[in-house]
Coordinates of C-alpha atoms in Angstrom, one line a residue:
Chain A
M514 CA 102.7 71.6 108.2
S515 CA 101.5 75.0 107.3
D516 CA 97.8 74.9 106.2
A517 CA 95.8 77.8 105.0
V518 CA 92.4 78.2 103.3
L519 CA 91.0 80.9 101.0
R520 CA 87.2 81.0 101.0
L521 CA 85.4 83.0 98.3
W522 CA 81.7 83.7 97.9
L523 CA 79.6 85.9 95.6
K524 CA 78.6 89.4 96.6
V525 CA 75.4 89.0 94.7
A526 CA 72.8 86.2 95.0
D527 CA 74.3 82.8 94.1
A528 CA 71.9 81.4 91.5
T529 CA 73.3 77.9 92.0
A530 CA 72.7 77.9 95.7
L531 CA 69.2 79.3 95.2
T532 CA 68.5 76.5 92.6
A533 CA 69.8 73.9 95.1
R534 CA 67.5 75.3 97.8
E535 CA 64.5 75.4 95.5
T536 CA 65.2 71.8 94.3
L537 CA 65.5 70.6 97.9
Q538 CA 62.4 72.4 99.1
R539 CA 60.1 72.0 96.1
S540 CA 61.2 68.9 94.2
M541 CA 62.6 66.7 96.9
G542 CA 60.2 67.4 99.8
Y543 CA 62.5 69.2 102.2
G544 CA 60.3 72.3 102.4
R545 CA 60.1 72.3 106.2
T546 CA 63.6 71.2 107.1
V547 CA 65.9 73.0 104.6
Q548 CA 65.7 76.7 105.5
D549 CA 68.5 78.1 103.4
V550 CA 71.4 77.1 101.2
A551 CA 74.5 79.1 100.4
R552 CA 77.8 78.1 98.8
S553 CA 81.4 79.2 98.7
E554 CA 84.5 78.2 96.8
I555 CA 87.5 76.8 98.8
W556 CA 91.1 76.9 97.9
A557 CA 93.2 74.8 100.3
F558 CA 97.0 75.2 100.6
R559 CA 99.5 73.0 102.4
W560 CA 103.2 73.7 102.8
R561 CA 105.6 71.5 104.7
D562 CA 106.9 74.6 106.4
R563 CA 106.0 78.1 105.5
S564 CA 106.1 81.3 107.6
R565 CA 103.1 83.6 107.5
P566 CA 101.0 81.7 105.0
A567 CA 98.1 84.1 105.6
E568 CA 100.2 86.9 104.0
V569 CA 100.8 84.7 101.0
L570 CA 97.1 84.1 100.5
E571 CA 96.2 87.7 101.1
R572 CA 98.7 88.7 98.4
L573 CA 97.4 86.0 96.0
A574 CA 93.8 87.2 96.6
L575 CA 94.5 90.9 96.1
E576 CA 97.3 91.0 93.6
T577 CA 96.4 88.2 91.1
N578 CA 93.2 87.4 89.2
L579 CA 93.5 83.7 89.7
F580 CA 91.1 83.4 92.7
H581 CA 89.4 86.6 93.6
N582 CA 87.5 89.1 91.5
P583 CA 86.9 92.1 93.6
N584 CA 83.9 93.1 91.5
K585 CA 82.0 89.9 92.4
H586 CA 83.7 88.1 95.3
R587 CA 84.2 88.5 99.0
Y588 CA 86.8 86.4 100.7
E589 CA 88.3 85.3 104.0
I590 CA 91.5 83.5 105.0
A591 CA 92.0 81.0 107.8
V592 CA 95.3 79.5 108.9
G593 CA 96.1 76.4 111.0
A594 CA 93.4 75.8 113.6
E595 CA 91.5 79.0 112.8
H596 CA 88.1 78.3 111.6
L597 CA 86.1 79.9 108.7
H598 CA 82.9 81.8 109.1
P599 CA 80.5 80.4 106.6
R600 CA 76.8 80.9 106.8
G601 CA 74.5 78.0 107.9
N602 CA 74.5 75.5 110.7
V603 CA 75.9 72.4 109.0
W604 CA 78.3 72.2 106.1
V605 CA 79.1 69.9 103.2
L606 CA 82.5 69.9 101.6
V607 CA 82.3 68.6 98.0
S608 CA 85.5 68.0 95.9
V609 CA 86.5 66.3 92.8
P610 CA 89.7 64.3 93.6
G611 CA 92.7 66.2 92.3
A612 CA 90.8 69.4 91.5
G613 CA 93.0 72.4 91.8
S614 CA 96.2 70.3 92.0
Q615 CA 97.8 72.1 89.0
M616 CA 97.5 75.5 90.8
G617 CA 100.7 75.1 92.8
E618 CA 102.8 74.6 89.7
L619 CA 101.0 77.5 88.0
L620 CA 101.8 79.8 90.9
A621 CA 105.4 78.7 90.8
R622 CA 105.7 79.2 87.0
R623 CA 104.3 82.7 87.4
R624 CA 106.6 83.4 90.3
L625 CA 103.6 84.2 92.5
V626 CA 105.0 82.0 95.4
D627 CA 108.6 81.8 96.4
G628 CA 110.4 78.9 97.9
E629 CA 108.4 75.7 98.5
I630 CA 105.6 75.0 96.0
P631 CA 102.3 74.5 98.0
R632 CA 100.0 71.5 97.5
V633 CA 96.8 73.1 96.4
R634 CA 93.2 71.7 96.2
R635 CA 89.9 73.2 95.2
A636 CA 86.5 72.3 96.7
E637 CA 83.0 73.6 97.1
L638 CA 81.6 74.3 100.6
W639 CA 77.8 74.0 100.8
E640 CA 76.4 76.0 103.7
L641 CA 73.1 74.6 104.8
T642 CA 70.7 76.1 107.3
L643 CA 68.6 73.1 108.5
D644 CA 65.9 72.6 111.0
G645 CA 66.4 70.4 114.1
D646 CA 69.0 69.6 116.7
K647 CA 72.6 68.9 115.8
A648 CA 72.1 65.2 115.3
A649 CA 69.1 65.7 113.1
R650 CA 70.9 68.3 111.1
S651 CA 73.9 66.0 110.6
R652 CA 71.6 63.2 109.5
L653 CA 69.7 65.3 107.1
A654 CA 72.9 66.9 105.7
R655 CA 74.3 63.4 105.0
E656 CA 71.1 62.5 103.2
I657 CA 71.3 65.6 101.0
A658 CA 75.1 65.4 100.4
V659 CA 75.4 62.2 98.4
T660 CA 73.2 61.3 95.5
E661 CA 72.3 57.7 96.0
S662 CA 69.1 57.6 93.9
H663 CA 66.7 59.7 91.9
R664 CA 65.0 60.5 95.2
K665 CA 67.9 60.8 97.7
G666 CA 70.8 63.2 97.6
L667 CA 71.7 66.1 95.5
L668 CA 75.0 67.9 96.2
S669 CA 77.5 65.3 95.0
N670 CA 77.7 62.3 92.7
P671 CA 79.7 59.6 94.6
H672 CA 81.0 58.2 91.4
L673 CA 82.7 61.5 90.6
E674 CA 83.1 63.4 93.9
D675 CA 83.9 63.1 97.6
A676 CA 81.6 64.7 100.2
A677 CA 82.2 65.3 103.9
V678 CA 79.6 66.6 106.3
L679 CA 80.9 69.0 109.0
T680 CA 78.8 69.9 112.0
A681 CA 81.0 72.8 113.2
P682 CA 82.5 75.6 111.2
P683 CA 85.5 74.0 109.6
G684 CA 89.1 75.0 110.4
A685 CA 91.8 75.4 107.8
E686 CA 93.7 72.3 109.0
E687 CA 90.5 70.2 108.9
I688 CA 89.7 71.2 105.3
V689 CA 93.2 70.7 104.1
S690 CA 93.4 67.3 105.8
L691 CA 90.0 66.2 104.4
L692 CA 91.1 67.1 100.8
A693 CA 94.5 65.4 101.4
E694 CA 92.6 62.2 102.2
Q695 CA 90.8 62.0 98.9
K696 CA 90.7 58.7 97.2
A697 CA 92.5 58.1 93.9
E698 CA 90.9 59.9 91.0
K699 CA 87.5 58.6 90.2
Chain B
M1102 CA 50.7 61.1 56.4
K1103 CA 53.1 59.2 58.6
G1104 CA 53.1 55.5 58.1
T1105 CA 51.2 53.3 60.5
I1106 CA 50.4 49.6 60.8
R1107 CA 46.8 48.3 61.1
G1108 CA 45.5 51.8 61.0
E1109 CA 47.0 52.7 64.4
P1110 CA 47.8 56.3 65.1
P1111 CA 51.4 57.1 64.6
P1112 CA 53.7 57.0 67.6
R1113 CA 54.1 60.2 69.5
V1114 CA 57.4 61.3 71.0
A1115 CA 57.8 64.1 73.5
V1116 CA 61.0 66.1 73.2
I1117 CA 61.5 67.5 76.7
Q1118 CA 62.2 71.2 76.7
L1119 CA 64.0 71.7 80.0
P1120 CA 65.1 75.3 80.8
G1121 CA 68.5 75.7 79.2
V1122 CA 68.4 73.0 76.5
N1123 CA 69.2 74.2 73.0
C1124 CA 68.7 71.3 70.6
E1125 CA 65.0 70.6 71.0
Y1126 CA 63.8 71.9 67.6
E1127 CA 66.4 70.1 65.4
T1128 CA 65.8 66.9 67.5
R1129 CA 62.0 67.3 66.9
D1130 CA 62.6 67.8 63.2
T1131 CA 64.8 64.8 62.9
L1132 CA 62.2 62.6 64.7
E1133 CA 59.6 63.9 62.2
R1134 CA 61.8 63.0 59.3
A1135 CA 61.9 59.5 60.8
E1136 CA 58.1 59.5 60.4
L1137 CA 57.3 60.0 64.1
V1138 CA 54.9 62.6 65.5
A1139 CA 57.2 64.7 67.7
E1140 CA 56.3 67.5 70.0
V1141 CA 58.4 69.9 72.1
F1142 CA 57.1 69.5 75.7
R1143 CA 57.9 72.3 78.1
W1144 CA 59.1 71.0 81.5
N1145 CA 56.5 73.0 83.5
R1146 CA 53.5 71.5 81.9
P1147 CA 51.7 69.0 84.2
A1148 CA 53.9 66.0 84.2
A1149 CA 50.9 63.6 83.9
E1150 CA 50.4 64.9 80.4
L1151 CA 53.6 63.0 79.5
E1152 CA 51.9 59.7 80.0
G1153 CA 50.1 60.0 76.7
Y1154 CA 53.4 59.8 74.7
D1155 CA 55.0 56.6 73.4
A1156 CA 58.6 57.7 73.8
Y1157 CA 60.7 60.5 75.3
V1158 CA 63.8 62.3 74.1
I1159 CA 65.8 64.7 76.3
P1160 CA 67.8 66.8 74.0
G1161 CA 71.2 68.5 74.4
G1162 CA 72.0 71.8 76.0
F1163 CA 72.6 73.0 79.5
A1164 CA 69.5 72.2 81.6
Y1165 CA 69.3 74.5 84.6
Q1166 CA 72.6 76.0 83.4
D1167 CA 74.3 72.8 84.7
R1168 CA 73.9 74.2 88.2
I1169 CA 75.2 72.0 91.0
R1170 CA 76.2 69.3 88.4
A1171 CA 75.2 68.7 84.8
G1172 CA 71.8 66.9 84.9
A1173 CA 71.5 67.0 88.7
V1174 CA 68.6 69.4 89.0
A1175 CA 66.6 68.2 86.0
A1176 CA 66.8 64.7 87.3
K1177 CA 64.6 65.7 90.3
I1178 CA 61.7 67.3 88.5
P1179 CA 58.2 65.6 88.2
A1180 CA 58.6 64.9 84.5
L1181 CA 61.5 62.6 85.2
D1182 CA 59.2 60.5 87.5
V1183 CA 56.8 60.0 84.6
I1184 CA 59.6 59.2 82.2
G1185 CA 61.1 56.8 84.7
R1186 CA 57.8 54.9 85.0
G1187 CA 57.5 54.9 81.2
A1188 CA 61.0 53.4 80.9
E1189 CA 60.1 50.7 83.3
A1190 CA 57.0 50.0 81.2
G1191 CA 59.2 49.6 78.1
K1192 CA 58.8 53.0 76.5
P1193 CA 62.0 54.1 74.7
V1194 CA 63.9 57.1 76.3
L1195 CA 66.8 58.7 74.5
G1196 CA 69.0 61.2 76.2
I1197 CA 71.4 63.2 74.0
C1198 CA 74.4 64.9 75.5
N1199 CA 72.9 66.9 78.4
G1200 CA 69.9 64.6 78.2
A1201 CA 72.3 61.7 78.8
Q1202 CA 73.6 63.5 81.9
V1203 CA 70.0 63.8 83.1
L1204 CA 69.3 60.1 82.6
V1205 CA 72.4 59.1 84.5
E1206 CA 71.6 61.4 87.4
A1207 CA 68.0 60.1 87.4
G1208 CA 69.2 56.6 87.7
L1209 CA 67.6 55.4 84.4
V1210 CA 71.0 54.5 83.0
P1211 CA 72.6 52.0 83.6
G1212 CA 69.4 51.2 85.3
V1213 CA 70.4 47.9 86.8
H1214 CA 68.5 49.0 89.9
P1215 CA 66.2 51.6 88.4
G1216 CA 66.3 55.0 90.2
R1217 CA 69.6 54.2 91.8
V1218 CA 72.5 56.4 90.6
E1219 CA 75.1 53.9 89.6
M1220 CA 77.5 56.0 87.5
G1221 CA 78.3 59.6 86.7
L1222 CA 79.4 61.7 83.7
G1223 CA 82.6 63.4 84.8
A1224 CA 84.6 66.2 83.5
N1225 CA 86.5 65.5 80.3
A1226 CA 89.9 64.0 81.0
G1227 CA 92.6 61.8 79.3
G1228 CA 94.1 64.4 77.0
W1229 CA 91.7 67.3 77.2
S1230 CA 90.0 69.1 80.0
G1231 CA 87.1 71.5 79.6
Y1232 CA 84.7 71.9 76.7
Y1233 CA 85.5 69.9 73.6
C1234 CA 83.7 70.1 70.3
A1235 CA 84.7 67.8 67.4
W1236 CA 83.6 65.0 65.1
V1237 CA 84.6 61.6 66.4
H1238 CA 83.9 58.0 65.4
V1239 CA 81.6 55.6 67.2
R1240 CA 81.2 51.9 66.6
V1241 CA 78.0 49.9 67.1
E1242 CA 78.8 46.9 69.2
K1243 CA 75.7 44.8 69.6
E1244 CA 77.1 41.9 71.7
G1245 CA 74.3 39.7 70.3
R1246 CA 71.4 42.0 71.3
E1247 CA 69.4 44.8 69.9
T1248 CA 68.4 48.0 71.5
A1249 CA 65.6 50.4 70.6
F1250 CA 68.1 52.7 69.0
T1251 CA 70.5 50.4 67.1
S1252 CA 68.4 48.0 65.0
R1253 CA 69.1 49.8 61.7
F1254 CA 72.9 49.5 62.1
E1255 CA 75.0 46.6 61.2
D1256 CA 77.1 45.1 64.0
G1257 CA 80.5 46.8 63.9
E1258 CA 79.3 49.7 61.8
I1259 CA 81.3 52.9 62.4
L1260 CA 79.6 56.2 62.2
P1261 CA 81.2 59.6 62.3
I1262 CA 79.3 61.9 64.7
P1263 CA 79.8 65.3 66.3
L1264 CA 80.0 65.9 70.0
A1265 CA 80.3 69.0 72.2
H1266 CA 80.5 68.8 75.9
A1267 CA 82.7 69.4 79.0
Q1268 CA 81.4 66.5 81.1
G1269 CA 81.1 63.4 79.0
R1270 CA 83.3 60.8 80.8
F1271 CA 81.2 57.8 81.8
A1272 CA 82.6 56.7 85.1
A1273 CA 81.6 54.4 87.9
R1274 CA 83.2 54.1 91.3
D1275 CA 83.4 50.3 90.7
R1276 CA 85.1 49.8 87.4
E1277 CA 84.3 46.1 87.5
R1278 CA 80.6 46.9 87.3
F1279 CA 81.3 48.9 84.2
R1280 CA 83.0 45.8 82.7
E1281 CA 79.9 43.8 83.5
W1282 CA 77.6 46.3 81.8
T1283 CA 79.8 46.2 78.7
E1284 CA 79.7 42.4 78.6
A1285 CA 75.9 42.5 79.1
G1286 CA 75.7 44.6 75.9
Q1287 CA 74.8 47.8 77.7
V1288 CA 77.5 49.8 76.0
P1289 CA 76.4 49.4 72.3
L1290 CA 78.1 52.6 71.2
R1291 CA 81.9 53.1 71.8
Y1292 CA 84.5 55.5 70.6
V1293 CA 87.0 54.1 68.1
S1294 CA 89.6 55.5 65.9
P1295 CA 88.6 56.1 62.2
E1296 CA 90.2 52.7 61.4
G1297 CA 88.2 51.0 64.1
D1298 CA 90.8 50.6 66.8
A1299 CA 89.2 49.8 70.1
D1300 CA 90.0 51.8 73.3
P1301 CA 91.7 54.5 71.5
P1302 CA 93.5 57.4 73.2
F1303 CA 92.6 61.1 72.8
P1304 CA 91.4 62.5 70.5
W1305 CA 89.5 59.4 69.3
N1306 CA 88.3 58.8 72.9
P1307 CA 87.5 62.5 73.4
N1308 CA 86.8 62.6 77.1
G1309 CA 88.6 59.6 78.7
S1310 CA 85.3 57.7 79.1
T1311 CA 85.6 54.3 80.8
G1312 CA 85.7 51.6 78.2
A1313 CA 85.5 54.3 75.5
A1314 CA 81.8 54.3 76.2
A1315 CA 79.9 56.8 74.1
G1316 CA 76.4 55.5 74.8
V1317 CA 75.1 53.3 77.6
T1318 CA 71.7 51.7 77.9
N1319 CA 69.6 50.1 80.6
P1320 CA 69.5 46.3 80.7
R1321 CA 66.4 46.2 78.6
G1322 CA 67.8 48.4 75.9
N1323 CA 64.9 50.8 75.8
V1324 CA 66.8 53.7 77.5
L1325 CA 70.0 55.2 75.9
A1326 CA 72.2 57.9 77.3
F1327 CA 74.3 59.0 74.3
M1328 CA 76.9 61.8 74.5
P1329 CA 77.4 62.6 70.8
H1330 CA 74.7 64.5 68.9
P1331 CA 73.0 62.2 66.2
E1332 CA 70.6 65.0 65.3
R1333 CA 73.6 67.0 64.1
A1334 CA 74.6 64.1 61.8
A1335 CA 71.1 63.3 60.5
R1336 CA 71.7 64.7 57.0
L1337 CA 74.6 64.1 54.7
R1338 CA 75.2 67.9 54.3
Q1339 CA 76.0 68.1 58.1
V1340 CA 79.0 65.7 57.6
P1341 CA 82.3 67.6 57.1
E1342 CA 84.0 66.8 53.8
T1343 CA 87.2 66.1 55.8
V1344 CA 85.7 63.1 57.7
A1345 CA 87.5 59.9 57.1
G1346 CA 85.9 56.7 55.7
P1347 CA 82.9 56.0 53.6
W1348 CA 80.8 58.8 55.0
G1349 CA 83.4 61.3 54.1
E1350 CA 83.6 59.9 50.6
R1351 CA 79.9 60.2 50.3
R1352 CA 79.9 63.7 51.5
R1353 CA 82.7 64.7 49.1
E1354 CA 80.7 63.1 46.2
A1355 CA 77.6 65.1 47.3
A1356 CA 79.6 68.3 47.0
R1357 CA 79.4 67.7 43.3
R1358 CA 75.8 66.5 43.4
R1359 CA 73.8 68.8 45.5
D1360 CA 70.7 66.6 45.3
L1361 CA 72.5 64.1 47.6
L1362 CA 73.1 66.6 50.4
E1363 CA 69.7 66.0 52.0
A1364 CA 70.2 62.3 52.1
P1365 CA 70.3 60.7 55.5
G1366 CA 73.5 61.2 57.5
P1367 CA 75.2 58.7 59.8
G1368 CA 73.2 59.7 62.9
F1369 CA 69.8 59.3 61.3
K1370 CA 69.7 55.5 61.8
I1371 CA 69.3 56.1 65.6
F1372 CA 66.0 57.9 64.9
Q1373 CA 65.0 55.3 62.3
S1374 CA 65.7 52.5 64.7
L1375 CA 63.5 54.3 67.3
S1376 CA 60.8 54.7 64.7
D1377 CA 61.0 50.9 63.8
Y1378 CA 60.9 50.0 67.5
L1379 CA 57.8 52.1 68.1
R1380 CA 56.0 50.9 65.0
W1381 CA 56.8 47.3 64.7
G1382 CA 59.0 46.4 67.7
A1383 CA 61.6 45.6 65.1
H1384 CA 64.3 44.9 67.6
R1385 CA 62.2 42.2 69.1
K1386 CA 61.8 40.5 65.8
R1387 CA 65.5 40.6 65.3
G1388 CA 66.3 38.8 68.5
G1389 CA 66.3 41.5 71.2
R1390 CA 65.9 40.6 74.8
S1391 CA 63.0 42.7 75.8

């Protein structure tokens, strides 16, 4: 498999991430434990066999307006076992099953990829800076990740989305595999 | 003066003005036309002041700009704690469009276990993705029970009504639970074709909603999450002349008789039912469960 991930984030302050931080700190009582919240957009690509996938993503980012707007985004690309460099010390990958799946066909129709059409998925990566040791951060991130009740959880609704907590900066293969394991559409 | 019984003060309804909603004033005006005292209540007033109201309406719009997820942030604010307690005490709560999303994220609907999030309102699917704005048809299906919002309707009555949203698909991870809620009468408003066909495809089911659900209540029937906009169908003049069925005929007739244009429209009965519920508990007299 050839796995590659394009991660994009805003150059300016991300109002959604700031709102999430304020909600966690002020409305949900995490004032002492949630120090910061950031967010980025993930596009995950999988080919059965593709040489130099990073070059393909670099070209898609720079030469098309489908993913990256140079006026407002920064981006990074990771391939295979390479890991991304998001902010924070624990991460939550939230995805709507099937999101982004039409992108592969679109790229092929527009002749933006040659040869094999990649399997594409889109997700959101929440980058949390939490207080405590690794185990405590992981526990807290799980609590925040999935909305179980009016009081508990914020970042995903389990009836609509999947959420995975990652305790180390994720690699491209890990992200692509997680998104490939999504349950049937909710 | 608004009508009362036994000299009691008229019922007061708070229309919650969350940052980003955009239908609060027409919702308030429609409640006033239904002879209720309605007040736009800013979200950042002390939440305890909400306790003095008899009912709550969360209007449509884009609360908190739909950040994170439609309704997700608003569901966490202190006002929703008070509204949740009011709902448990039997006060009526109506969420329209974005308000419905807030009620679902706050666990007030379906509310089998109040406070627990038991469903979601997902992105439109089943023929259309993204924002969709149209008039659709909704049938009232009472399943032998009344709610605080449906007592003025006949069972099986079809009303044309507008909607405008991008995330209106009622969905639960466990579809069996959704079937149970439907059988329990918690889905009293469902999308149908203009002829009344159940479980219709797009465009009659405009968002792929499970069971063609347009409105879902809590078990007691005093909390309703409704995706269409009844306040935009509260006067006959708001109904397009092109709408099929008796409401369309009435509207075309009114085009020649302008005095009829201000007559009640199909969505007004939701507010009249709420008014009845608050004044006389009409739904209880008519065999409701609560």
